PDB file of C-alpha atoms in Angstrom:
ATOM      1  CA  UNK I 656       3.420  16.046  23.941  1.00  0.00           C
ATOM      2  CA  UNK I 657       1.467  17.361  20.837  1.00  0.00           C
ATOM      3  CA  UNK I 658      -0.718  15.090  19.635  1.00  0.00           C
ATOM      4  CA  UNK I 659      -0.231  13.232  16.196  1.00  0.00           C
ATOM      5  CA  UNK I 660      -2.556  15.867  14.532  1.00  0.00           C
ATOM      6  CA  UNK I 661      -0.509  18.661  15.814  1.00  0.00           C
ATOM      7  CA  UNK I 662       2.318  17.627  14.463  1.00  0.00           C
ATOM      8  CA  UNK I 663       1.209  16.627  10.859  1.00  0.00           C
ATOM      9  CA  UNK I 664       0.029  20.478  10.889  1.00  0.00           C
ATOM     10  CA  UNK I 665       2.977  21.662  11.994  1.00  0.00           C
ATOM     11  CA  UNK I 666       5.061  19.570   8.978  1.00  0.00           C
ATOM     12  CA  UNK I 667       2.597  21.368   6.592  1.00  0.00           C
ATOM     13  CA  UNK I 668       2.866  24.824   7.992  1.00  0.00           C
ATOM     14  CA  UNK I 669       6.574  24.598   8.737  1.00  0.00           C
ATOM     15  CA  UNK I 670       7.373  23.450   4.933  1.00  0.00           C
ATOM     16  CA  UNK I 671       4.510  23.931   2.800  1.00  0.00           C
ATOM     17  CA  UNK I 672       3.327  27.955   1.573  1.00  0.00           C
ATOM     18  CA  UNK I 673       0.187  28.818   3.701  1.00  0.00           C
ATOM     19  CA  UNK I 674      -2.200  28.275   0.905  1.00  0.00           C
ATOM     20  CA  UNK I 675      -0.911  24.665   0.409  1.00  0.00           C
ATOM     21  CA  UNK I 676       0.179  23.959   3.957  1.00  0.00           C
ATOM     22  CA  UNK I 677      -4.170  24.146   4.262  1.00  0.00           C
ATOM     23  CA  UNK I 678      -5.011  22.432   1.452  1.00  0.00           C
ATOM     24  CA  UNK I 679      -3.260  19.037   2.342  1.00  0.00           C
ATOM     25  CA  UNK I 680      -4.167  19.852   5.805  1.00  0.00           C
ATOM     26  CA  UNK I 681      -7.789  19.796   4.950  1.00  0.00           C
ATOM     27  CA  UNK I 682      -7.161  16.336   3.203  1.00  0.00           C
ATOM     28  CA  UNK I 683      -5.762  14.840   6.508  1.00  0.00           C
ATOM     29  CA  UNK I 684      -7.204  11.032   6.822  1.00  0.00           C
ATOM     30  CA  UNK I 685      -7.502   8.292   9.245  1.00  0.00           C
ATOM     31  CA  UNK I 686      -5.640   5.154   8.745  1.00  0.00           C
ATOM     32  CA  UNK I 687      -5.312   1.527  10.905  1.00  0.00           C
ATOM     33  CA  UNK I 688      -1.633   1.119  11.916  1.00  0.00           C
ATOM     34  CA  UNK I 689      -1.025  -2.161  12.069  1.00  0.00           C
ATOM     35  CA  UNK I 690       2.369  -3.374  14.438  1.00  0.00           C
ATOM     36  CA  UNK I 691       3.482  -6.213  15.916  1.00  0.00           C
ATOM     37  CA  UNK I 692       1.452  -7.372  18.905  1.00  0.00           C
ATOM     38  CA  UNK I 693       2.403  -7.253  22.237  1.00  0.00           C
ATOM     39  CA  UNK I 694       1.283  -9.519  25.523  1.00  0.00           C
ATOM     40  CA  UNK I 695      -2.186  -7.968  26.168  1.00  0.00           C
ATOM     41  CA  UNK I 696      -2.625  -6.524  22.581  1.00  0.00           C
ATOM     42  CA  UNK I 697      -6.032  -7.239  21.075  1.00  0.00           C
ATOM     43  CA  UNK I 698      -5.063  -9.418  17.881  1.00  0.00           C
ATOM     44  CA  UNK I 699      -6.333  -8.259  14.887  1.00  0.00           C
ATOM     45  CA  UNK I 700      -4.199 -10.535  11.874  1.00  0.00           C
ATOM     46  CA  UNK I 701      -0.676 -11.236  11.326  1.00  0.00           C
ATOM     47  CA  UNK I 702       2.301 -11.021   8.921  1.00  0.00           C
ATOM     48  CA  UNK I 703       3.832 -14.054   7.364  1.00  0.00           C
ATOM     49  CA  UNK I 704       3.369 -18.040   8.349  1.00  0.00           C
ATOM     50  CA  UNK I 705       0.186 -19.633   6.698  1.00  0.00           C
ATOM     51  CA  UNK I 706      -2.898 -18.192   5.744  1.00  0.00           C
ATOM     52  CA  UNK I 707      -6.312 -19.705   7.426  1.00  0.00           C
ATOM     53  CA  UNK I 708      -8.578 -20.406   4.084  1.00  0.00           C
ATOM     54  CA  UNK I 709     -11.515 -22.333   3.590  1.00  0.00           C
ATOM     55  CA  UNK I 710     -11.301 -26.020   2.593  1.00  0.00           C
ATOM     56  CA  UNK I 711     -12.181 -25.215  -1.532  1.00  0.00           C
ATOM     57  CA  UNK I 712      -9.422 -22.327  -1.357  1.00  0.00           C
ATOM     58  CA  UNK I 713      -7.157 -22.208  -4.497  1.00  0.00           C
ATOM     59  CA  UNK I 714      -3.594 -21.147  -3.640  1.00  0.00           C
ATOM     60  CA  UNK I 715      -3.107 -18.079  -6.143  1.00  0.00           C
ATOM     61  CA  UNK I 716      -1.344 -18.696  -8.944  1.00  0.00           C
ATOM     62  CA  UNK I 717       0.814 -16.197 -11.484  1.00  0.00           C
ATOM     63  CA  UNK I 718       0.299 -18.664 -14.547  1.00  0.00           C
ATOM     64  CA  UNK I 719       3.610 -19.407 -16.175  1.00  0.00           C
ATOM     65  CA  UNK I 720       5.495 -18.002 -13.381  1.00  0.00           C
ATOM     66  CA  UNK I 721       4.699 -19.483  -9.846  1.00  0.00           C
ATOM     67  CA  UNK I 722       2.484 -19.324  -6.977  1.00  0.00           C
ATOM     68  CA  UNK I 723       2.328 -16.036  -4.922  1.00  0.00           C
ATOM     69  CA  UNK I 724       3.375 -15.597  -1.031  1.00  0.00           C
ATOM     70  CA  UNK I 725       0.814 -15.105   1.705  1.00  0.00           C
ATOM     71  CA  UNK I 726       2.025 -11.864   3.279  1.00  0.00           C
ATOM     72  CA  UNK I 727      -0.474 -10.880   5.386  1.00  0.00           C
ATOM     73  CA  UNK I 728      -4.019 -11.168   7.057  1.00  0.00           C
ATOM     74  CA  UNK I 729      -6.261  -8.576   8.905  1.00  0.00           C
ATOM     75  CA  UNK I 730      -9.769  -9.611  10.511  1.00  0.00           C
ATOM     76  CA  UNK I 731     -11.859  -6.519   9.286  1.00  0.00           C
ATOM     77  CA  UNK I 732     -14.169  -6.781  12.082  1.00  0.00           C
ATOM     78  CA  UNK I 733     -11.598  -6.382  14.685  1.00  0.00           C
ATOM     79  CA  UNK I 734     -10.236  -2.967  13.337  1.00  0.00           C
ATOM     80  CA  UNK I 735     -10.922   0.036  15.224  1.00  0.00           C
ATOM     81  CA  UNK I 736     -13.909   1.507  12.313  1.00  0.00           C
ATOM     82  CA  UNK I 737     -13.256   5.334  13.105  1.00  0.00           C
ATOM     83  CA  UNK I 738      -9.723   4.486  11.679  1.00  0.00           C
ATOM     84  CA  UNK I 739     -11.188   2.687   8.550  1.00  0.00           C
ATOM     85  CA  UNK I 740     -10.926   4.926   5.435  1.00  0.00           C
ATOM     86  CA  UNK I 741     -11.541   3.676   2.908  1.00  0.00           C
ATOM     87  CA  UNK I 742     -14.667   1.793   4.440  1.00  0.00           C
ATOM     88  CA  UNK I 743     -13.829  -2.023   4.366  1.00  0.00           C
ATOM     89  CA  UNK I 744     -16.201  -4.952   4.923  1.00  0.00           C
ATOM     90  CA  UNK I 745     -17.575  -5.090   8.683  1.00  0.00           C
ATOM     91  CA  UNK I 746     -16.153  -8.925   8.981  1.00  0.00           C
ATOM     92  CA  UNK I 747     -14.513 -11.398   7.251  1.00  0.00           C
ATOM     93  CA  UNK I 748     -10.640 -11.347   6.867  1.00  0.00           C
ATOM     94  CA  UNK I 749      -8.682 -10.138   4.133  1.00  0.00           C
ATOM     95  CA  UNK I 750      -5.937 -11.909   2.696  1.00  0.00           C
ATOM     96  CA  UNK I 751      -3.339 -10.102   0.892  1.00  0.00           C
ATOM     97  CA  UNK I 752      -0.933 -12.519  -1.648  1.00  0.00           C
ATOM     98  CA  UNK I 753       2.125 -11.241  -3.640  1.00  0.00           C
ATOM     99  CA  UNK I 754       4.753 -12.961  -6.162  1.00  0.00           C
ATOM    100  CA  UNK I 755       7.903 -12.517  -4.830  1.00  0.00           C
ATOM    101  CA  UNK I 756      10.251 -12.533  -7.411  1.00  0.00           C
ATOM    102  CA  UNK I 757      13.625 -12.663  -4.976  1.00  0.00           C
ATOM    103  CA  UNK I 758      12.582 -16.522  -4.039  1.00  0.00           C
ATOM    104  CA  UNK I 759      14.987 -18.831  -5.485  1.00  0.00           C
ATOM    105  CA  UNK I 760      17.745 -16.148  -6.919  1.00  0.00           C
ATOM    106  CA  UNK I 761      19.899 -18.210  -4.167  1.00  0.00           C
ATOM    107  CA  UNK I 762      18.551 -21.620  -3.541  1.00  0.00           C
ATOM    108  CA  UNK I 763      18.581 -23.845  -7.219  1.00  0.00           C
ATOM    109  CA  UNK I 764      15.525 -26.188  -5.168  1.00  0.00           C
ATOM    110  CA  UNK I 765      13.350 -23.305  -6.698  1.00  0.00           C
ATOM    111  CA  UNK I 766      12.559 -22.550 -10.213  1.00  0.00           C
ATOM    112  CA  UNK I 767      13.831 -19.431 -11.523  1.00  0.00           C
ATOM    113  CA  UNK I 768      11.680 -16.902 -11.766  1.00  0.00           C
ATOM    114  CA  UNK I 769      11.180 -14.507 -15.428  1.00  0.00           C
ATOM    115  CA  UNK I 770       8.901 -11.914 -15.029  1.00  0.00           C
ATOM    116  CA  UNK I 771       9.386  -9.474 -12.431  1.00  0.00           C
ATOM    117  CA  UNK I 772       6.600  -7.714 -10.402  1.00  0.00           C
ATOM    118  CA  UNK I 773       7.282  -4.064 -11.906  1.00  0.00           C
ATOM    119  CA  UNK I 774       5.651  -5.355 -14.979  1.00  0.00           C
ATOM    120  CA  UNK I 775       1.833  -4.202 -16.287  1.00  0.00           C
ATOM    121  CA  UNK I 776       0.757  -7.917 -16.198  1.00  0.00           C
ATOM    122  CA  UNK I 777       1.658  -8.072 -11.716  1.00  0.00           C
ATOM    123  CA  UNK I 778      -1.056  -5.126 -11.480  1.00  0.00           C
ATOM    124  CA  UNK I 779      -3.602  -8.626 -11.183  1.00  0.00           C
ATOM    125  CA  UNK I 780      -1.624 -11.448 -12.306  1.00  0.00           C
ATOM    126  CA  UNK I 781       1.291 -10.490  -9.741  1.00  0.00           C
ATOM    127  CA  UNK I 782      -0.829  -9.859  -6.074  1.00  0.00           C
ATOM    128  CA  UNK I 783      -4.086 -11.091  -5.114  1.00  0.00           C
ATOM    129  CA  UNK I 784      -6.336  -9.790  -2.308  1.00  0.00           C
ATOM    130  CA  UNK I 785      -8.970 -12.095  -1.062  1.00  0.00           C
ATOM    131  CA  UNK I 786     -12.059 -11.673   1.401  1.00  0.00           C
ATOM    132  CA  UNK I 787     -12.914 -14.999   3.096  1.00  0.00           C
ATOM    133  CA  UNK I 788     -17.080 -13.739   4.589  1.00  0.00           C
ATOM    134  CA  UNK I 789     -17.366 -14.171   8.238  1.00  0.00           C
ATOM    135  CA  UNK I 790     -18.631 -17.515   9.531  1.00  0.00           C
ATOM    136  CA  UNK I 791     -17.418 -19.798   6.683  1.00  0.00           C
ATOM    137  CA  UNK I 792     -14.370 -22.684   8.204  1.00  0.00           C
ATOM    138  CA  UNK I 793     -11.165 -22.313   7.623  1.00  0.00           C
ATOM    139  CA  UNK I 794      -7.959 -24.234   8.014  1.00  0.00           C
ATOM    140  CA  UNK I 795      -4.145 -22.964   7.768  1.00  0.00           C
ATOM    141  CA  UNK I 796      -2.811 -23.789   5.103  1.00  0.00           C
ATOM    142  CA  UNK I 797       0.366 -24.533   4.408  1.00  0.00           C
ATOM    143  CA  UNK I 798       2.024 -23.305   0.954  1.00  0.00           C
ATOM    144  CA  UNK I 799       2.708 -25.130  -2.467  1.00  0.00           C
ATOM    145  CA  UNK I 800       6.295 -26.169  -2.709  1.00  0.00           C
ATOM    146  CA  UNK I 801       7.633 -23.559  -4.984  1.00  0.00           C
ATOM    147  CA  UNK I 802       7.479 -21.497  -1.957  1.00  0.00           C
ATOM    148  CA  UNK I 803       8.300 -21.013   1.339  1.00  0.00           C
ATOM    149  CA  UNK I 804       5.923 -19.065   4.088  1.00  0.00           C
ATOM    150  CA  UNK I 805       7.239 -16.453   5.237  1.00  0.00           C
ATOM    151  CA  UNK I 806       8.326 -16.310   9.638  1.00  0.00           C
ATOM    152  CA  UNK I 807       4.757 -14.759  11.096  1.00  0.00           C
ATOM    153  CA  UNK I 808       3.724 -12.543  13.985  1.00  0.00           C
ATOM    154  CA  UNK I 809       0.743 -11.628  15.676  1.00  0.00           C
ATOM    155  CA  UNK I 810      -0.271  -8.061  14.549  1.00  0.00           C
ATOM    156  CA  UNK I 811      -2.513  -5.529  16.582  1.00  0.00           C
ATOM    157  CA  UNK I 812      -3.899  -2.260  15.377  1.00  0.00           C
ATOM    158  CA  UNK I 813      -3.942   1.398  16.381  1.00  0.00           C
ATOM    159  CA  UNK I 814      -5.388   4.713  15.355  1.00  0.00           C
ATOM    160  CA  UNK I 815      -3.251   7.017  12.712  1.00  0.00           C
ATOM    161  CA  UNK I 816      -3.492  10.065  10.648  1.00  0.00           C
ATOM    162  CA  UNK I 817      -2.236  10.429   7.332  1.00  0.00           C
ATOM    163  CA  UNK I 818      -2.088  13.079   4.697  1.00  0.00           C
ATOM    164  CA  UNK I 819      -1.444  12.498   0.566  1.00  0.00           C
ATOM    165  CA  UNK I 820       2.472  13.165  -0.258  1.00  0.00           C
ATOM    166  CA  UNK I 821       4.198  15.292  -2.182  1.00  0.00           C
ATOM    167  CA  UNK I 822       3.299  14.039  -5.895  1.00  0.00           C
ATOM    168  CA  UNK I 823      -0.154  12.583  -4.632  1.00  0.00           C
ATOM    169  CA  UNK I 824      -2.938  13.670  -8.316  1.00  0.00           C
ATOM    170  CA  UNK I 825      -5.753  14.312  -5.046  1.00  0.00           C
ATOM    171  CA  UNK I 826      -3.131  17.396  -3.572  1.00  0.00           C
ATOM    172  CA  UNK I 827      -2.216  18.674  -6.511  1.00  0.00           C
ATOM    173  CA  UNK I 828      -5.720  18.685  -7.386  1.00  0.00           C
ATOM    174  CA  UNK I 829      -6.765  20.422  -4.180  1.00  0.00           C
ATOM    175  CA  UNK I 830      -4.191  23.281  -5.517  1.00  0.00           C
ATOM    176  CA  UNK I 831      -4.669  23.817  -8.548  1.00  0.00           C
ATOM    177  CA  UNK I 832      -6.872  26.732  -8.540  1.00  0.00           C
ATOM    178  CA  UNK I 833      -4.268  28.642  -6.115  1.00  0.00           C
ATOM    179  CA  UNK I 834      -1.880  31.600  -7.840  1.00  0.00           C
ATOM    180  CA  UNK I 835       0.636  30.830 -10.128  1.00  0.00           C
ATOM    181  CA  UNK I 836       2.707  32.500  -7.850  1.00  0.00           C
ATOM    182  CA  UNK I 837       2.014  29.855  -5.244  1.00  0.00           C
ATOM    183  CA  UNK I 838       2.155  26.895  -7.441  1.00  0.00           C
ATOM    184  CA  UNK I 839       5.441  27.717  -8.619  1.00  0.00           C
ATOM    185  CA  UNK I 840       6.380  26.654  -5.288  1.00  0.00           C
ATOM    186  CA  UNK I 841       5.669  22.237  -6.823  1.00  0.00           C
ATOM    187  CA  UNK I 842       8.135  23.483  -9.265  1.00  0.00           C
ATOM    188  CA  UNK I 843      11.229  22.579  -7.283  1.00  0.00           C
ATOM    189  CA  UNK I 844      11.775  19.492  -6.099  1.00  0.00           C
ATOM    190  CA  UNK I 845      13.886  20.208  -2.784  1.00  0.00           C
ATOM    191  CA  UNK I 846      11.092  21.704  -1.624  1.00  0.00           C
ATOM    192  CA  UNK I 847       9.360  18.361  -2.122  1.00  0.00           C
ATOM    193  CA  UNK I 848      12.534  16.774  -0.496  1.00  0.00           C
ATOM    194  CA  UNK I 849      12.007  19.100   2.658  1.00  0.00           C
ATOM    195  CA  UNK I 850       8.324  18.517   2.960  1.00  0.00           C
ATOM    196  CA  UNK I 851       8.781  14.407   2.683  1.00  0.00           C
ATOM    197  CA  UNK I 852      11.577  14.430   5.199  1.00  0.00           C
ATOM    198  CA  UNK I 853       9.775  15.959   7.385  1.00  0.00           C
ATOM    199  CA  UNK I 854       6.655  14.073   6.998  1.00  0.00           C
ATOM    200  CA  UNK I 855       8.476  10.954   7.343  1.00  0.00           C
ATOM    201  CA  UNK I 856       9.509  12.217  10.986  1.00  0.00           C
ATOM    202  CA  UNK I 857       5.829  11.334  11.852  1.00  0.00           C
ATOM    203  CA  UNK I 858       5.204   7.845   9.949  1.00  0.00           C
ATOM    204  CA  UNK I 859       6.608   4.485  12.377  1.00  0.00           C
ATOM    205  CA  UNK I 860       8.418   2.077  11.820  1.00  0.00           C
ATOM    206  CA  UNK I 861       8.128  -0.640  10.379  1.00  0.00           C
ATOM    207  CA  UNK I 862       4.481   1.445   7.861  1.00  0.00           C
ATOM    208  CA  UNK I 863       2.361  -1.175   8.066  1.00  0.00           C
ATOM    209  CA  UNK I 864      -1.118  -0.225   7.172  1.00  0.00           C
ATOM    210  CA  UNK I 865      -4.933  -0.517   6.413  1.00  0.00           C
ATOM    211  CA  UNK I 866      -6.457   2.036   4.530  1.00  0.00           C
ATOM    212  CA  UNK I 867      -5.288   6.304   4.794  1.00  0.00           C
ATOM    213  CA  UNK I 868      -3.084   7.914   2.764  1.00  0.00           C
ATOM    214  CA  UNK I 869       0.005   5.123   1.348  1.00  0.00           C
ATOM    215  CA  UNK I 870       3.344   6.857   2.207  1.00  0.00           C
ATOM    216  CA  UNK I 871       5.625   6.210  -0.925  1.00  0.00           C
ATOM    217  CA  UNK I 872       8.908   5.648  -1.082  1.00  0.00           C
ATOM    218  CA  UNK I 873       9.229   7.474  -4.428  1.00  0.00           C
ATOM    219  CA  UNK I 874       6.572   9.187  -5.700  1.00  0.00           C
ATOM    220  CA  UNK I 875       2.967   8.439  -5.680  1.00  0.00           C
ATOM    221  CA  UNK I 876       1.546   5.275  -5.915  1.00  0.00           C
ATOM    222  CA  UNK I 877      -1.640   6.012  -7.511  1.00  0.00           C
ATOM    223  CA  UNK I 878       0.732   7.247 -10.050  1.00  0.00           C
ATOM    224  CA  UNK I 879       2.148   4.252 -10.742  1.00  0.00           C
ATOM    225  CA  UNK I 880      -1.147   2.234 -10.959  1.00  0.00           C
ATOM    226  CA  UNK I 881      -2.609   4.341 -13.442  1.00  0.00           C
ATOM    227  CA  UNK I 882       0.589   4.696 -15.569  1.00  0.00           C
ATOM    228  CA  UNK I 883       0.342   0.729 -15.568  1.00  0.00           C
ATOM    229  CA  UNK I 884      -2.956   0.649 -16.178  1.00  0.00           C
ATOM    230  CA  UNK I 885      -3.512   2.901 -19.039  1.00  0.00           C
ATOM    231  CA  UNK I 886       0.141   1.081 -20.560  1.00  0.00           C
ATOM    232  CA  UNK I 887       1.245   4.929 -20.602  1.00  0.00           C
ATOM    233  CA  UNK I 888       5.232   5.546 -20.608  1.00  0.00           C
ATOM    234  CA  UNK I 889       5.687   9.000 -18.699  1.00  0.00           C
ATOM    235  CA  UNK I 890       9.016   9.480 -19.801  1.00  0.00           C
ATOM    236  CA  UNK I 891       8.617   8.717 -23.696  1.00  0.00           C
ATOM    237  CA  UNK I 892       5.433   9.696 -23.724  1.00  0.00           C
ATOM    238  CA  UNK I 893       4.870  13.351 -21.874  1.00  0.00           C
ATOM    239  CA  UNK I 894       1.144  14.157 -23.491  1.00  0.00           C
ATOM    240  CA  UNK I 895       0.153  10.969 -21.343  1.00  0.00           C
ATOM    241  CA  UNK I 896       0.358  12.819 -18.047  1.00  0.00           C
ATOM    242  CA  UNK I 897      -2.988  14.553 -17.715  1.00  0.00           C
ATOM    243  CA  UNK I 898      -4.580  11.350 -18.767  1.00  0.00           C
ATOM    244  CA  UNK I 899      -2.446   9.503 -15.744  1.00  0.00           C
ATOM    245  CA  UNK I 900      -3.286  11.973 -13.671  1.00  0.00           C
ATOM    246  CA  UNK I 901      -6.952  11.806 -14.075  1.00  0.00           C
ATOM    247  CA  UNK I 902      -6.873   7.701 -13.926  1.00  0.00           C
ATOM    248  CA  UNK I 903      -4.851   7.570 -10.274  1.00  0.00           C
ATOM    249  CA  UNK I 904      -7.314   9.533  -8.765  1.00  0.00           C
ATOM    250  CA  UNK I 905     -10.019   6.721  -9.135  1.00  0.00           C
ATOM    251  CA  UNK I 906      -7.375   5.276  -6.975  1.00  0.00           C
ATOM    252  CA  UNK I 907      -7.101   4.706  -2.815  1.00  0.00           C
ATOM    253  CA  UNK I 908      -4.388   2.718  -0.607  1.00  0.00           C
ATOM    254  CA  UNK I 909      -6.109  -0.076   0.556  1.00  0.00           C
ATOM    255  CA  UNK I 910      -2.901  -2.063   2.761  1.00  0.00           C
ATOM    256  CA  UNK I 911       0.923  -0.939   2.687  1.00  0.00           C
ATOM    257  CA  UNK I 912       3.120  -3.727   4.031  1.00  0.00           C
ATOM    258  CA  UNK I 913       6.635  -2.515   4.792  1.00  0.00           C
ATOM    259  CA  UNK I 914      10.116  -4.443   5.144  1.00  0.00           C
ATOM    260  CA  UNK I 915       9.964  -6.012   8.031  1.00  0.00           C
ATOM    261  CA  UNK I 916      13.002  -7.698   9.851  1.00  0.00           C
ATOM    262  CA  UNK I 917      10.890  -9.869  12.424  1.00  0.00           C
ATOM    263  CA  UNK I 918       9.774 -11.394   9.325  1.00  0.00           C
ATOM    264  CA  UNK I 919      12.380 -11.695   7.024  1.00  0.00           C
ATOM    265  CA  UNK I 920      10.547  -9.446   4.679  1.00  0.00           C
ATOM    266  CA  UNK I 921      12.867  -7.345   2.481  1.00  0.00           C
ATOM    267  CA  UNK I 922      11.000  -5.640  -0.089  1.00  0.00           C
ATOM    268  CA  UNK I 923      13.864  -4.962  -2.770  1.00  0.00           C
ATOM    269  CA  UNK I 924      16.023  -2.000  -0.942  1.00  0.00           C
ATOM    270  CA  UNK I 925      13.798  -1.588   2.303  1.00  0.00           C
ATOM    271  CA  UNK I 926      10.850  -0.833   0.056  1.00  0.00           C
ATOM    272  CA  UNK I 927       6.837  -1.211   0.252  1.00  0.00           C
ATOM    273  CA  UNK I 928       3.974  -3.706  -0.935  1.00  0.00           C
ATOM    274  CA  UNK I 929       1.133  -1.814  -1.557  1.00  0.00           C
ATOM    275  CA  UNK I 930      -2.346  -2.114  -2.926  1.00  0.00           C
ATOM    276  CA  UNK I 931      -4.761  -0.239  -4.370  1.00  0.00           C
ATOM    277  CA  UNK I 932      -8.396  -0.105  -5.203  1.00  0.00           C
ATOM    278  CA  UNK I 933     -11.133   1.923  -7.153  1.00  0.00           C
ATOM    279  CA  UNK I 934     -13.825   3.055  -4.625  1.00  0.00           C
ATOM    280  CA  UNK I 935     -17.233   1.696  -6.366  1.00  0.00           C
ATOM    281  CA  UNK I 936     -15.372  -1.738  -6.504  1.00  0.00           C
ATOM    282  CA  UNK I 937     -14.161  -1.702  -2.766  1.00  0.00           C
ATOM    283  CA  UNK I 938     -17.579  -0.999  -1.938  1.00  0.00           C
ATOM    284  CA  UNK I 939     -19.295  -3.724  -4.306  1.00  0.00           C
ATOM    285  CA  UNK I 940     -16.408  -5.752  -2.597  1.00  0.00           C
ATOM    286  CA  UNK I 941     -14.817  -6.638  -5.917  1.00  0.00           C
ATOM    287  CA  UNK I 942     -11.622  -7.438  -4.030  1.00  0.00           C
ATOM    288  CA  UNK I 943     -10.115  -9.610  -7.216  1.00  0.00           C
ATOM    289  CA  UNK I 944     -10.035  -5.512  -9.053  1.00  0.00           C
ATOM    290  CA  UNK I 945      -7.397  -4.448  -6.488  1.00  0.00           C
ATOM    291  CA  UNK I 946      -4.260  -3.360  -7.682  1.00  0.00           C
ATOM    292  CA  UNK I 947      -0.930  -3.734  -6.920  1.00  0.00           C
ATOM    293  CA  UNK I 948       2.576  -1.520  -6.881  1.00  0.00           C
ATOM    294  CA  UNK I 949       5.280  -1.718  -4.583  1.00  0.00           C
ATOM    295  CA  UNK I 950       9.000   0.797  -4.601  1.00  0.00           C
ATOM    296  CA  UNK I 951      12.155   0.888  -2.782  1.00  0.00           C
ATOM    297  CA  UNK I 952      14.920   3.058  -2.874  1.00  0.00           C
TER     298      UNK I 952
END
């Protein structure tokens, strides 16, 4: 059986012109899969149930709105580190929060919520990442009562590669001193439809992971970020896009949570949580500049 390597090579060659198909192959990155633990598995976090904080923790809060869900946890010094890119902290845990704006549309015990998490103001206000340092006590939690936590598993962790998608600002980067000739070849978009179904042959299910390469479920994330960031409207505004551009790629995929039905976890349409975070501020472990963007179909 090839290995996973082989076959991300062999999606590039098969569907990508040669010049291109090495590019993004030369951008191949490591990544932490993270999946639901078996009997035996080494632990490394979970999804879901209640976070373990310390005793002066204060429950994140999306003023005017409501407090956010506890979605998932990952013990940074029990992931494998050749798999870690972005580098992350050796230790402590990591604590990833997000406002989910589909509690209460069905149950009138909840308040109504009024601002949904597409808007500029969720990039901070909406999801929170936290690093608790190693050694300091903790205690689980449980939730304030405008929420509910959601069911939890154990997760463990395994080695994966990744490689940037279709609209990714790093690839078309990498390209863009390549012939016109070639280039012409981002002009059509089935050819981006070709190259992401076949790339999605290779990324499990449920995508749950640390660090790599996020796999979208629309187009870029980074792109998204950045759009947010810099309050830029690509489709009014068209002389915004190099300036978007530039902006996401200060960005990398720090954790993608997926839909997951072990724990009731239905992102929109079967979509994706993910967060993002500038480099220098990863490494100065400004975890409260993360950002935050999630898709579905």
């Amino acid at each position: 059986m090839p290995t996973h390597e082989a076959r991300l090579r062999a999606v590039a060659r098969r569907t990508l012109p040669p010049p291109i198909a090495e590019r993004w192959i030369s951008m191949i990155r490591p990544a932490v899969r993270l999946r639901s633990a078996g009997r035996g598995d080494r632990v490394v976090g979970r999804l879901g149930g209640c976070p373990a904080v310390p005793h002066d923790f204060e429950w994140p809060v999306w003023p005017g709105e409501g407090s956010l869900s506890f979605v998932a946890s990952v013990d940074c010094a029990k992931l494998p580190r050749e798999s870690i890119d972005p580098a992350l902290p050796a230790d402590g845990t990591l604590l990833f929060f997000y406002f989910d704006d589909t509690l209460g549309y069905f149950d009138p015990a909840f308040p109504p919520r009024t601002v949904g998490v597409w808007a500029p103001e969720s990039l901070t206000a909406g999801a929170r990442v936290v690093h608790v340092p190693a050694g300091v006590p903790v205690t689980e939690r449980e939730p304030p009562a405008d929420i509910e936590p959601y069911d939890w598993i154990p997760l463990a962790a395994a080695h994966r590669l990744t490689g940037p998608d279709w609209s990714h600002p790093g690839f078309r980067a990498a390209c863009r001193d390549l012939p016109a000739g070639v280039l012409s070849f981002f002009d059509d978009r089935a050819n981006g439809d070709a190259f992401m179904g076949a790339l999605a042959a290779t990324v499990p299910s449920p995508a749950h992971q640390i660090g790599g390469y996020a796999f979208p479920v629309q187009d870029a994330v980074e792109l998204g970020v950045a759009a947010a960031h810099l309050r830029a409207d690509l489709v009014r505004d068209e002389q915004a896009w190099p300036a978007v551009q530039e902006e996401a790629r200060r960005w990398v995929a720090l954790a993608q949570i997926d839909s997951d039905d072990e724990t009731g976890m239905m992102w929109g349409d079967v979509g994706r949580l993910h967060w993002l975070i500038r480099p220098a501020e990863l490494a100065a472990g400004r975890f409260d500049a993360a950002s935050f963007t999630w898709q579905c179909t």
